[in-house]
PDB file of C-alpha atoms in Angstrom:
ATOM      1  CA  ASP A 272       0.155  -0.196  -0.290  1.00  0.00           C
ATOM      2  CA  ALA A 273       1.629   3.574  -1.264  1.00  0.00           C
ATOM      3  CA  GLY A 274       1.754   6.410   1.269  1.00  0.00           C
ATOM      4  CA  VAL A 275       0.991   9.556   0.017  1.00  0.00           C
ATOM      5  CA  THR A 276       3.449  10.206  -2.299  1.00  0.00           C
ATOM      6  CA  GLN A 277       4.497  13.541  -3.925  1.00  0.00           C
ATOM      7  CA  SER A 278       5.527  14.945  -7.688  1.00  0.00           C
ATOM      8  CA  PRO A 279       7.973  16.267  -8.304  1.00  0.00           C
ATOM      9  CA  THR A 280      10.625  15.852  -5.186  1.00  0.00           C
ATOM     10  CA  HIS A 281      12.520  19.031  -6.074  1.00  0.00           C
ATOM     11  CA  LEU A 282      11.828  21.882  -8.689  1.00  0.00           C
ATOM     12  CA  ILE A 283      13.915  25.180  -9.921  1.00  0.00           C
ATOM     13  CA  LYS A 284      11.788  28.024 -11.015  1.00  0.00           C
ATOM     14  CA  THR A 285      12.490  31.905 -11.143  1.00  0.00           C
ATOM     15  CA  ARG A 286      10.547  34.830  -9.909  1.00  0.00           C
ATOM     16  CA  GLY A 287       7.347  35.247 -11.397  1.00  0.00           C
ATOM     17  CA  GLN A 288       7.529  32.169 -13.111  1.00  0.00           C
ATOM     18  CA  GLN A 289       3.978  29.358 -11.863  1.00  0.00           C
ATOM     19  CA  VAL A 290       4.179  26.298 -10.978  1.00  0.00           C
ATOM     20  CA  THR A 291       1.797  22.965  -9.972  1.00  0.00           C
ATOM     21  CA  LEU A 292       2.805  20.701  -7.708  1.00  0.00           C
ATOM     22  CA  ARG A 293       0.741  17.090  -7.396  1.00  0.00           C
ATOM     23  CA  CYS A 294      -0.332  14.336  -4.930  1.00  0.00           C
ATOM     24  CA  SER A 295      -1.987  11.179  -4.585  1.00  0.00           C
ATOM     25  CA  PRO A 296      -2.745  10.372  -1.488  1.00  0.00           C
ATOM     26  CA  LYS A 297      -2.557   7.095   0.236  1.00  0.00           C
ATOM     27  CA  SER A 298      -5.589   4.307  -0.195  1.00  0.00           C
ATOM     28  CA  GLY A 299      -8.585   4.653   1.274  1.00  0.00           C
ATOM     29  CA  HIS A 300      -8.166   9.295   2.038  1.00  0.00           C
ATOM     30  CA  ASP A 301     -10.284  11.426   0.192  1.00  0.00           C
ATOM     31  CA  THR A 302      -8.801  14.333   2.025  1.00  0.00           C
ATOM     32  CA  VAL A 303      -6.041  16.444   0.986  1.00  0.00           C
ATOM     33  CA  SER A 304      -4.190  19.189   2.943  1.00  0.00           C
ATOM     34  CA  TRP A 305      -1.490  21.522   1.712  1.00  0.00           C
ATOM     35  CA  TYR A 306       1.264  22.829   4.297  1.00  0.00           C
ATOM     36  CA  GLN A 307       4.186  25.005   3.541  1.00  0.00           C
ATOM     37  CA  GLN A 308       7.536  24.590   5.493  1.00  0.00           C
ATOM     38  CA  ALA A 309      10.226  27.609   5.214  1.00  0.00           C
ATOM     39  CA  LEU A 310      13.670  27.097   6.591  1.00  0.00           C
ATOM     40  CA  GLY A 311      13.689  26.233   9.999  1.00  0.00           C
ATOM     41  CA  GLN A 312      10.092  26.831  10.613  1.00  0.00           C
ATOM     42  CA  GLY A 313       7.143  24.247  11.248  1.00  0.00           C
ATOM     43  CA  PRO A 314       4.739  23.826   8.186  1.00  0.00           C
ATOM     44  CA  GLN A 315       2.467  25.995   7.673  1.00  0.00           C
ATOM     45  CA  PHE A 316      -1.623  25.464   6.906  1.00  0.00           C
ATOM     46  CA  ILE A 317      -2.484  26.505   3.208  1.00  0.00           C
ATOM     47  CA  PHE A 318      -5.300  24.521   2.498  1.00  0.00           C
ATOM     48  CA  GLN A 319      -7.680  21.309   2.867  1.00  0.00           C
ATOM     49  CA  TYR A 320      -9.527  19.904  -0.086  1.00  0.00           C
ATOM     50  CA  TYR A 321     -12.740  17.483   0.204  1.00  0.00           C
ATOM     51  CA  GLU A 322     -15.422  16.075  -2.186  1.00  0.00           C
ATOM     52  CA  GLU A 323     -13.694  18.489  -4.688  1.00  0.00           C
ATOM     53  CA  GLU A 324     -14.217  21.513  -2.726  1.00  0.00           C
ATOM     54  CA  GLU A 325     -11.742  23.448  -0.995  1.00  0.00           C
ATOM     55  CA  ARG A 326     -13.009  23.406   3.085  1.00  0.00           C
ATOM     56  CA  GLN A 327     -10.754  24.916   4.991  1.00  0.00           C
ATOM     57  CA  ARG A 328      -8.340  28.029   3.822  1.00  0.00           C
ATOM     58  CA  GLY A 329      -5.039  29.195   6.092  1.00  0.00           C
ATOM     59  CA  ASN A 330      -3.184  32.988   5.219  1.00  0.00           C
ATOM     60  CA  PHE A 331      -1.823  32.424   2.232  1.00  0.00           C
ATOM     61  CA  PRO A 332      -2.887  35.027  -0.944  1.00  0.00           C
ATOM     62  CA  ASP A 333      -5.152  34.206  -3.967  1.00  0.00           C
ATOM     63  CA  ARG A 334      -1.503  33.175  -6.058  1.00  0.00           C
ATOM     64  CA  PHE A 335      -2.218  30.150  -4.043  1.00  0.00           C
ATOM     65  CA  SER A 336      -4.957  27.685  -5.611  1.00  0.00           C
ATOM     66  CA  GLY A 337      -5.589  24.161  -5.647  1.00  0.00           C
ATOM     67  CA  HIS A 338      -7.515  21.182  -7.414  1.00  0.00           C
ATOM     68  CA  GLN A 339      -8.613  18.281  -6.089  1.00  0.00           C
ATOM     69  CA  PHE A 340      -9.340  15.420  -8.847  1.00  0.00           C
ATOM     70  CA  PRO A 341     -12.314  12.342  -9.063  1.00  0.00           C
ATOM     71  CA  ASN A 342     -10.265  10.561  -7.874  1.00  0.00           C
ATOM     72  CA  TYR A 343      -9.166  12.226  -4.470  1.00  0.00           C
ATOM     73  CA  SER A 344      -5.454  13.127  -6.414  1.00  0.00           C
ATOM     74  CA  SER A 345      -4.598  17.771  -5.467  1.00  0.00           C
ATOM     75  CA  GLU A 346      -2.514  19.446  -7.473  1.00  0.00           C
ATOM     76  CA  LEU A 347      -1.472  22.879  -5.548  1.00  0.00           C
ATOM     77  CA  ASN A 348      -0.877  26.123  -8.071  1.00  0.00           C
ATOM     78  CA  VAL A 349       1.504  28.810  -7.156  1.00  0.00           C
ATOM     79  CA  ASN A 350       1.383  31.624  -9.384  1.00  0.00           C
ATOM     80  CA  ALA A 351       3.909  34.691  -9.917  1.00  0.00           C
ATOM     81  CA  LEU A 352       6.420  32.928  -8.062  1.00  0.00           C
ATOM     82  CA  LEU A 353       8.241  35.050  -5.620  1.00  0.00           C
ATOM     83  CA  LEU A 354      11.645  34.425  -3.557  1.00  0.00           C
ATOM     84  CA  GLY A 355       9.752  34.069  -0.534  1.00  0.00           C
ATOM     85  CA  ASP A 356       7.663  30.898  -2.320  1.00  0.00           C
ATOM     86  CA  SER A 357      10.840  29.107  -1.517  1.00  0.00           C
ATOM     87  CA  ALA A 358      10.292  25.811   0.204  1.00  0.00           C
ATOM     88  CA  LEU A 359       9.245  22.530   1.180  1.00  0.00           C
ATOM     89  CA  TYR A 360       5.300  21.975   0.419  1.00  0.00           C
ATOM     90  CA  LEU A 361       4.223  18.719   2.137  1.00  0.00           C
ATOM     91  CA  CYS A 362       0.546  17.400   0.909  1.00  0.00           C
ATOM     92  CA  ALA A 363      -0.964  15.408   3.617  1.00  0.00           C
ATOM     93  CA  SER A 364      -3.661  12.468   3.551  1.00  0.00           C
ATOM     94  CA  SER A 365      -6.386  11.247   5.626  1.00  0.00           C
ATOM     95  CA  SER A 366      -9.969  10.088   5.963  1.00  0.00           C
ATOM     96  CA  ILE A 367     -13.116  11.758   7.310  1.00  0.00           C
ATOM     97  CA  LEU A 368     -13.891   8.886   8.960  1.00  0.00           C
ATOM     98  CA  THR A 369     -10.385   8.528  11.118  1.00  0.00           C
ATOM     99  CA  ASP A 370      -8.957  12.739  10.852  1.00  0.00           C
ATOM    100  CA  ILE A 371      -5.162  11.327  11.075  1.00  0.00           C
ATOM    101  CA  GLN A 372      -2.813  13.085   8.511  1.00  0.00           C
ATOM    102  CA  TYR A 373      -0.152  11.418   6.997  1.00  0.00           C
ATOM    103  CA  PHE A 374       2.696  13.222   5.168  1.00  0.00           C
ATOM    104  CA  GLY A 375       4.468  12.942   1.957  1.00  0.00           C
ATOM    105  CA  ALA A 376       8.199  13.330   1.595  1.00  0.00           C
ATOM    106  CA  GLY A 377       6.991  16.531   0.302  1.00  0.00           C
ATOM    107  CA  THR A 378       8.537  18.780  -3.465  1.00  0.00           C
ATOM    108  CA  ARG A 379      11.423  21.211  -2.229  1.00  0.00           C
ATOM    109  CA  LEU A 380      10.795  24.339  -3.940  1.00  0.00           C
ATOM    110  CA  SER A 381      13.768  26.488  -4.966  1.00  0.00           C
ATOM    111  CA  VAL A 382      12.350  30.372  -6.579  1.00  0.00           C
ATOM    112  CA  LEU A 383      15.583  32.201  -7.817  1.00  0.00           C
TER     113      LEU A 383
ATOM    114  CA  ASP B  65      -1.077  30.524  16.583  1.00  0.00           C
ATOM    115  CA  ALA B  66      -0.513  27.075  18.858  1.00  0.00           C
ATOM    116  CA  LYS B  67      -2.223  26.582  21.162  1.00  0.00           C
ATOM    117  CA  THR B  68       0.741  24.629  22.878  1.00  0.00           C
ATOM    118  CA  THR B  69       3.912  25.323  24.679  1.00  0.00           C
ATOM    119  CA  GLN B  70       6.949  22.709  24.654  1.00  0.00           C
ATOM    120  CA  PRO B  71      10.754  22.743  25.921  1.00  0.00           C
ATOM    121  CA  PRO B  72      12.146  24.185  23.042  1.00  0.00           C
ATOM    122  CA  SER B  73      15.117  21.214  23.356  1.00  0.00           C
ATOM    123  CA  MET B  74      15.668  17.984  25.303  1.00  0.00           C
ATOM    124  CA  ASP B  75      18.415  14.887  25.315  1.00  0.00           C
ATOM    125  CA  CYS B  76      17.931  11.423  25.756  1.00  0.00           C
ATOM    126  CA  ALA B  77      20.037   8.610  26.278  1.00  0.00           C
ATOM    127  CA  GLU B  78      19.704   6.044  23.893  1.00  0.00           C
ATOM    128  CA  GLY B  79      17.815   3.122  25.550  1.00  0.00           C
ATOM    129  CA  ARG B  80      15.866   4.921  27.847  1.00  0.00           C
ATOM    130  CA  ALA B  81      12.455   6.524  27.714  1.00  0.00           C
ATOM    131  CA  ALA B  82      12.139   9.743  26.075  1.00  0.00           C
ATOM    132  CA  ASN B  83       9.453  12.064  28.181  1.00  0.00           C
ATOM    133  CA  LEU B  84       8.490  14.375  26.364  1.00  0.00           C
ATOM    134  CA  PRO B  85       5.772  17.377  27.961  1.00  0.00           C
ATOM    135  CA  CYS B  86       3.406  19.453  26.002  1.00  0.00           C
ATOM    136  CA  ASN B  87       1.393  22.774  27.711  1.00  0.00           C
ATOM    137  CA  HIS B  88      -1.711  23.488  26.736  1.00  0.00           C
ATOM    138  CA  SER B  89      -4.403  24.660  29.273  1.00  0.00           C
ATOM    139  CA  THR B  90      -6.770  26.630  27.031  1.00  0.00           C
ATOM    140  CA  ILE B  91      -8.286  23.212  25.048  1.00  0.00           C
ATOM    141  CA  SER B  92     -11.615  23.194  24.936  1.00  0.00           C
ATOM    142  CA  GLY B  93     -13.462  19.695  25.635  1.00  0.00           C
ATOM    143  CA  ASN B  94     -13.846  18.932  22.410  1.00  0.00           C
ATOM    144  CA  GLU B  95     -10.284  18.983  21.031  1.00  0.00           C
ATOM    145  CA  TYR B  96      -8.130  16.138  20.365  1.00  0.00           C
ATOM    146  CA  VAL B  97      -4.105  16.412  21.291  1.00  0.00           C
ATOM    147  CA  TYR B  98      -2.095  14.790  18.340  1.00  0.00           C
ATOM    148  CA  TRP B  99       1.274  14.329  18.271  1.00  0.00           C
ATOM    149  CA  TYR B 100       3.854  14.224  14.787  1.00  0.00           C
ATOM    150  CA  ARG B 101       7.673  13.909  14.350  1.00  0.00           C
ATOM    151  CA  GLN B 102       9.540  15.457  11.963  1.00  0.00           C
ATOM    152  CA  ILE B 103      13.037  13.571  10.973  1.00  0.00           C
ATOM    153  CA  HIS B 104      15.313  16.040   8.871  1.00  0.00           C
ATOM    154  CA  SER B 105      14.193  17.240   5.030  1.00  0.00           C
ATOM    155  CA  GLN B 106      11.124  15.171   5.502  1.00  0.00           C
ATOM    156  CA  GLY B 107       7.048  15.359   6.479  1.00  0.00           C
ATOM    157  CA  PRO B 108       5.789  15.038   9.685  1.00  0.00           C
ATOM    158  CA  GLN B 109       5.268  11.777  10.843  1.00  0.00           C
ATOM    159  CA  TYR B 110       2.075  10.649  12.859  1.00  0.00           C
ATOM    160  CA  ILE B 111       2.532   9.516  16.478  1.00  0.00           C
ATOM    161  CA  ILE B 112      -0.210   9.171  18.443  1.00  0.00           C
ATOM    162  CA  HIS B 113      -3.395  10.962  19.373  1.00  0.00           C
ATOM    163  CA  GLY B 114      -5.997  10.878  22.060  1.00  0.00           C
ATOM    164  CA  LEU B 115      -8.616  13.187  23.288  1.00  0.00           C
ATOM    165  CA  LYS B 116      -9.520  12.578  27.563  1.00  0.00           C
ATOM    166  CA  ASN B 117      -7.687   8.951  27.712  1.00  0.00           C
ATOM    167  CA  ASN B 118      -4.161   7.589  28.293  1.00  0.00           C
ATOM    168  CA  GLU B 119      -2.982   5.602  24.725  1.00  0.00           C
ATOM    169  CA  THR B 120      -0.787   3.667  23.719  1.00  0.00           C
ATOM    170  CA  ASN B 121       0.801   2.090  20.210  1.00  0.00           C
ATOM    171  CA  GLU B 122       3.567   0.357  18.266  1.00  0.00           C
ATOM    172  CA  MET B 123       5.580   3.704  18.083  1.00  0.00           C
ATOM    173  CA  ALA B 124       4.540   5.810  22.061  1.00  0.00           C
ATOM    174  CA  SER B 125       2.270   6.363  25.030  1.00  0.00           C
ATOM    175  CA  LEU B 126       0.906   9.105  25.801  1.00  0.00           C
ATOM    176  CA  ILE B 127      -1.038  10.658  28.956  1.00  0.00           C
ATOM    177  CA  ILE B 128      -3.263  13.268  29.584  1.00  0.00           C
ATOM    178  CA  THR B 129      -4.178  15.140  32.891  1.00  0.00           C
ATOM    179  CA  GLU B 130      -7.106  14.425  33.959  1.00  0.00           C
ATOM    180  CA  ASP B 131      -7.837  18.640  33.610  1.00  0.00           C
ATOM    181  CA  ARG B 132      -6.758  18.194  30.279  1.00  0.00           C
ATOM    182  CA  LYS B 133      -4.173  20.841  30.622  1.00  0.00           C
ATOM    183  CA  SER B 134      -1.112  18.736  29.873  1.00  0.00           C
ATOM    184  CA  SER B 135       0.201  15.693  28.147  1.00  0.00           C
ATOM    185  CA  THR B 136       3.668  13.834  27.845  1.00  0.00           C
ATOM    186  CA  LEU B 137       4.637  11.404  24.980  1.00  0.00           C
ATOM    187  CA  ILE B 138       6.840   8.665  26.322  1.00  0.00           C
ATOM    188  CA  LEU B 139       9.506   6.798  23.605  1.00  0.00           C
ATOM    189  CA  PRO B 140       9.763   3.779  26.145  1.00  0.00           C
ATOM    190  CA  HIS B 141      13.222   3.100  24.290  1.00  0.00           C
ATOM    191  CA  ALA B 142      14.201   5.933  22.424  1.00  0.00           C
ATOM    192  CA  THR B 143      16.940   5.403  19.308  1.00  0.00           C
ATOM    193  CA  LEU B 144      19.164   7.299  17.449  1.00  0.00           C
ATOM    194  CA  ARG B 145      16.690   6.994  14.416  1.00  0.00           C
ATOM    195  CA  ASP B 146      13.935   9.109  17.418  1.00  0.00           C
ATOM    196  CA  THR B 147      16.378  11.686  17.070  1.00  0.00           C
ATOM    197  CA  ALA B 148      13.390  14.801  15.627  1.00  0.00           C
ATOM    198  CA  VAL B 149      11.784  17.796  15.888  1.00  0.00           C
ATOM    199  CA  TYR B 150       8.404  16.266  18.055  1.00  0.00           C
ATOM    200  CA  TYR B 151       5.222  18.627  17.643  1.00  0.00           C
ATOM    201  CA  CYS B 152       1.861  18.699  20.293  1.00  0.00           C
ATOM    202  CA  ILE B 153      -0.554  19.742  18.231  1.00  0.00           C
ATOM    203  CA  VAL B 154      -4.240  20.417  19.693  1.00  0.00           C
ATOM    204  CA  LYS B 155      -7.135  20.329  17.322  1.00  0.00           C
ATOM    205  CA  LEU B 156     -10.713  19.526  16.527  1.00  0.00           C
ATOM    206  CA  TYR B 157     -12.026  17.100  14.716  1.00  0.00           C
ATOM    207  CA  GLY B 158     -11.576  17.835  11.108  1.00  0.00           C
ATOM    208  CA  ASN B 159      -9.550  20.489  11.457  1.00  0.00           C
ATOM    209  CA  LYS B 160      -6.476  21.347  10.148  1.00  0.00           C
ATOM    210  CA  LEU B 161      -2.872  21.095  11.698  1.00  0.00           C
ATOM    211  CA  VAL B 162      -1.240  24.163  13.491  1.00  0.00           C
ATOM    212  CA  PHE B 163       2.808  23.337  14.033  1.00  0.00           C
ATOM    213  CA  GLY B 164       4.117  25.271  16.973  1.00  0.00           C
ATOM    214  CA  ALA B 165       8.138  25.423  16.968  1.00  0.00           C
ATOM    215  CA  GLY B 166       8.166  22.125  18.647  1.00  0.00           C
ATOM    216  CA  THR B 167      10.937  19.535  20.817  1.00  0.00           C
ATOM    217  CA  ILE B 168      13.865  19.460  19.309  1.00  0.00           C
ATOM    218  CA  LEU B 169      14.780  15.734  20.864  1.00  0.00           C
ATOM    219  CA  ARG B 170      18.185  14.189  20.638  1.00  0.00           C
ATOM    220  CA  VAL B 171      19.270  10.752  21.166  1.00  0.00           C
ATOM    221  CA  LYS B 172      22.927  10.470  22.371  1.00  0.00           C
ATOM    222  CA  SER B 173      24.874   7.017  22.995  1.00  0.00           C
TER     223      SER B 173
END
């Protein structure tokens, strides 16, 4: 049983570009949450998707958007990249029944 | 903001029990206590969670005080691989995880 998988593992972009990160949830999970972790800090909640709808959102600008597909996988899109968007982006999946979030290994985004 | 207070760092001898404290004095009656850990550059790993009663699984034990204002995570026989940042998180069912600074646990041989 595969756990939460994220792609790509590393990514380098330049300021102003757009990026899409992908997440496949653990088997049996229907909820996907995204977190941003800057170097030396704890993860910060971006948003959560359930039944293809954004259910909760953290304090992130509209440049951060997402999507959940019918197979429960999810994408995180960031537009107009800033240097400060450089971080580890973590995806976590959970079941609405058990509410234990399991994390993927993350995507390391560097914005130059 | 995180609703928990943890010591910034702790040391533990290999093979001994590691006891990690967490204060959550403003916890409400329907909020759960979750523990995660993060080994350098990896995604956070779920350890254990509880509401009122003490809990134990294959990784750890969670002791919650009767007034629920504090808890302790116990790793019964710490190994070098348990060196990580440990996060104590209080949250409502279905809500987001709010991570604080956590406790850096260093297990030493």
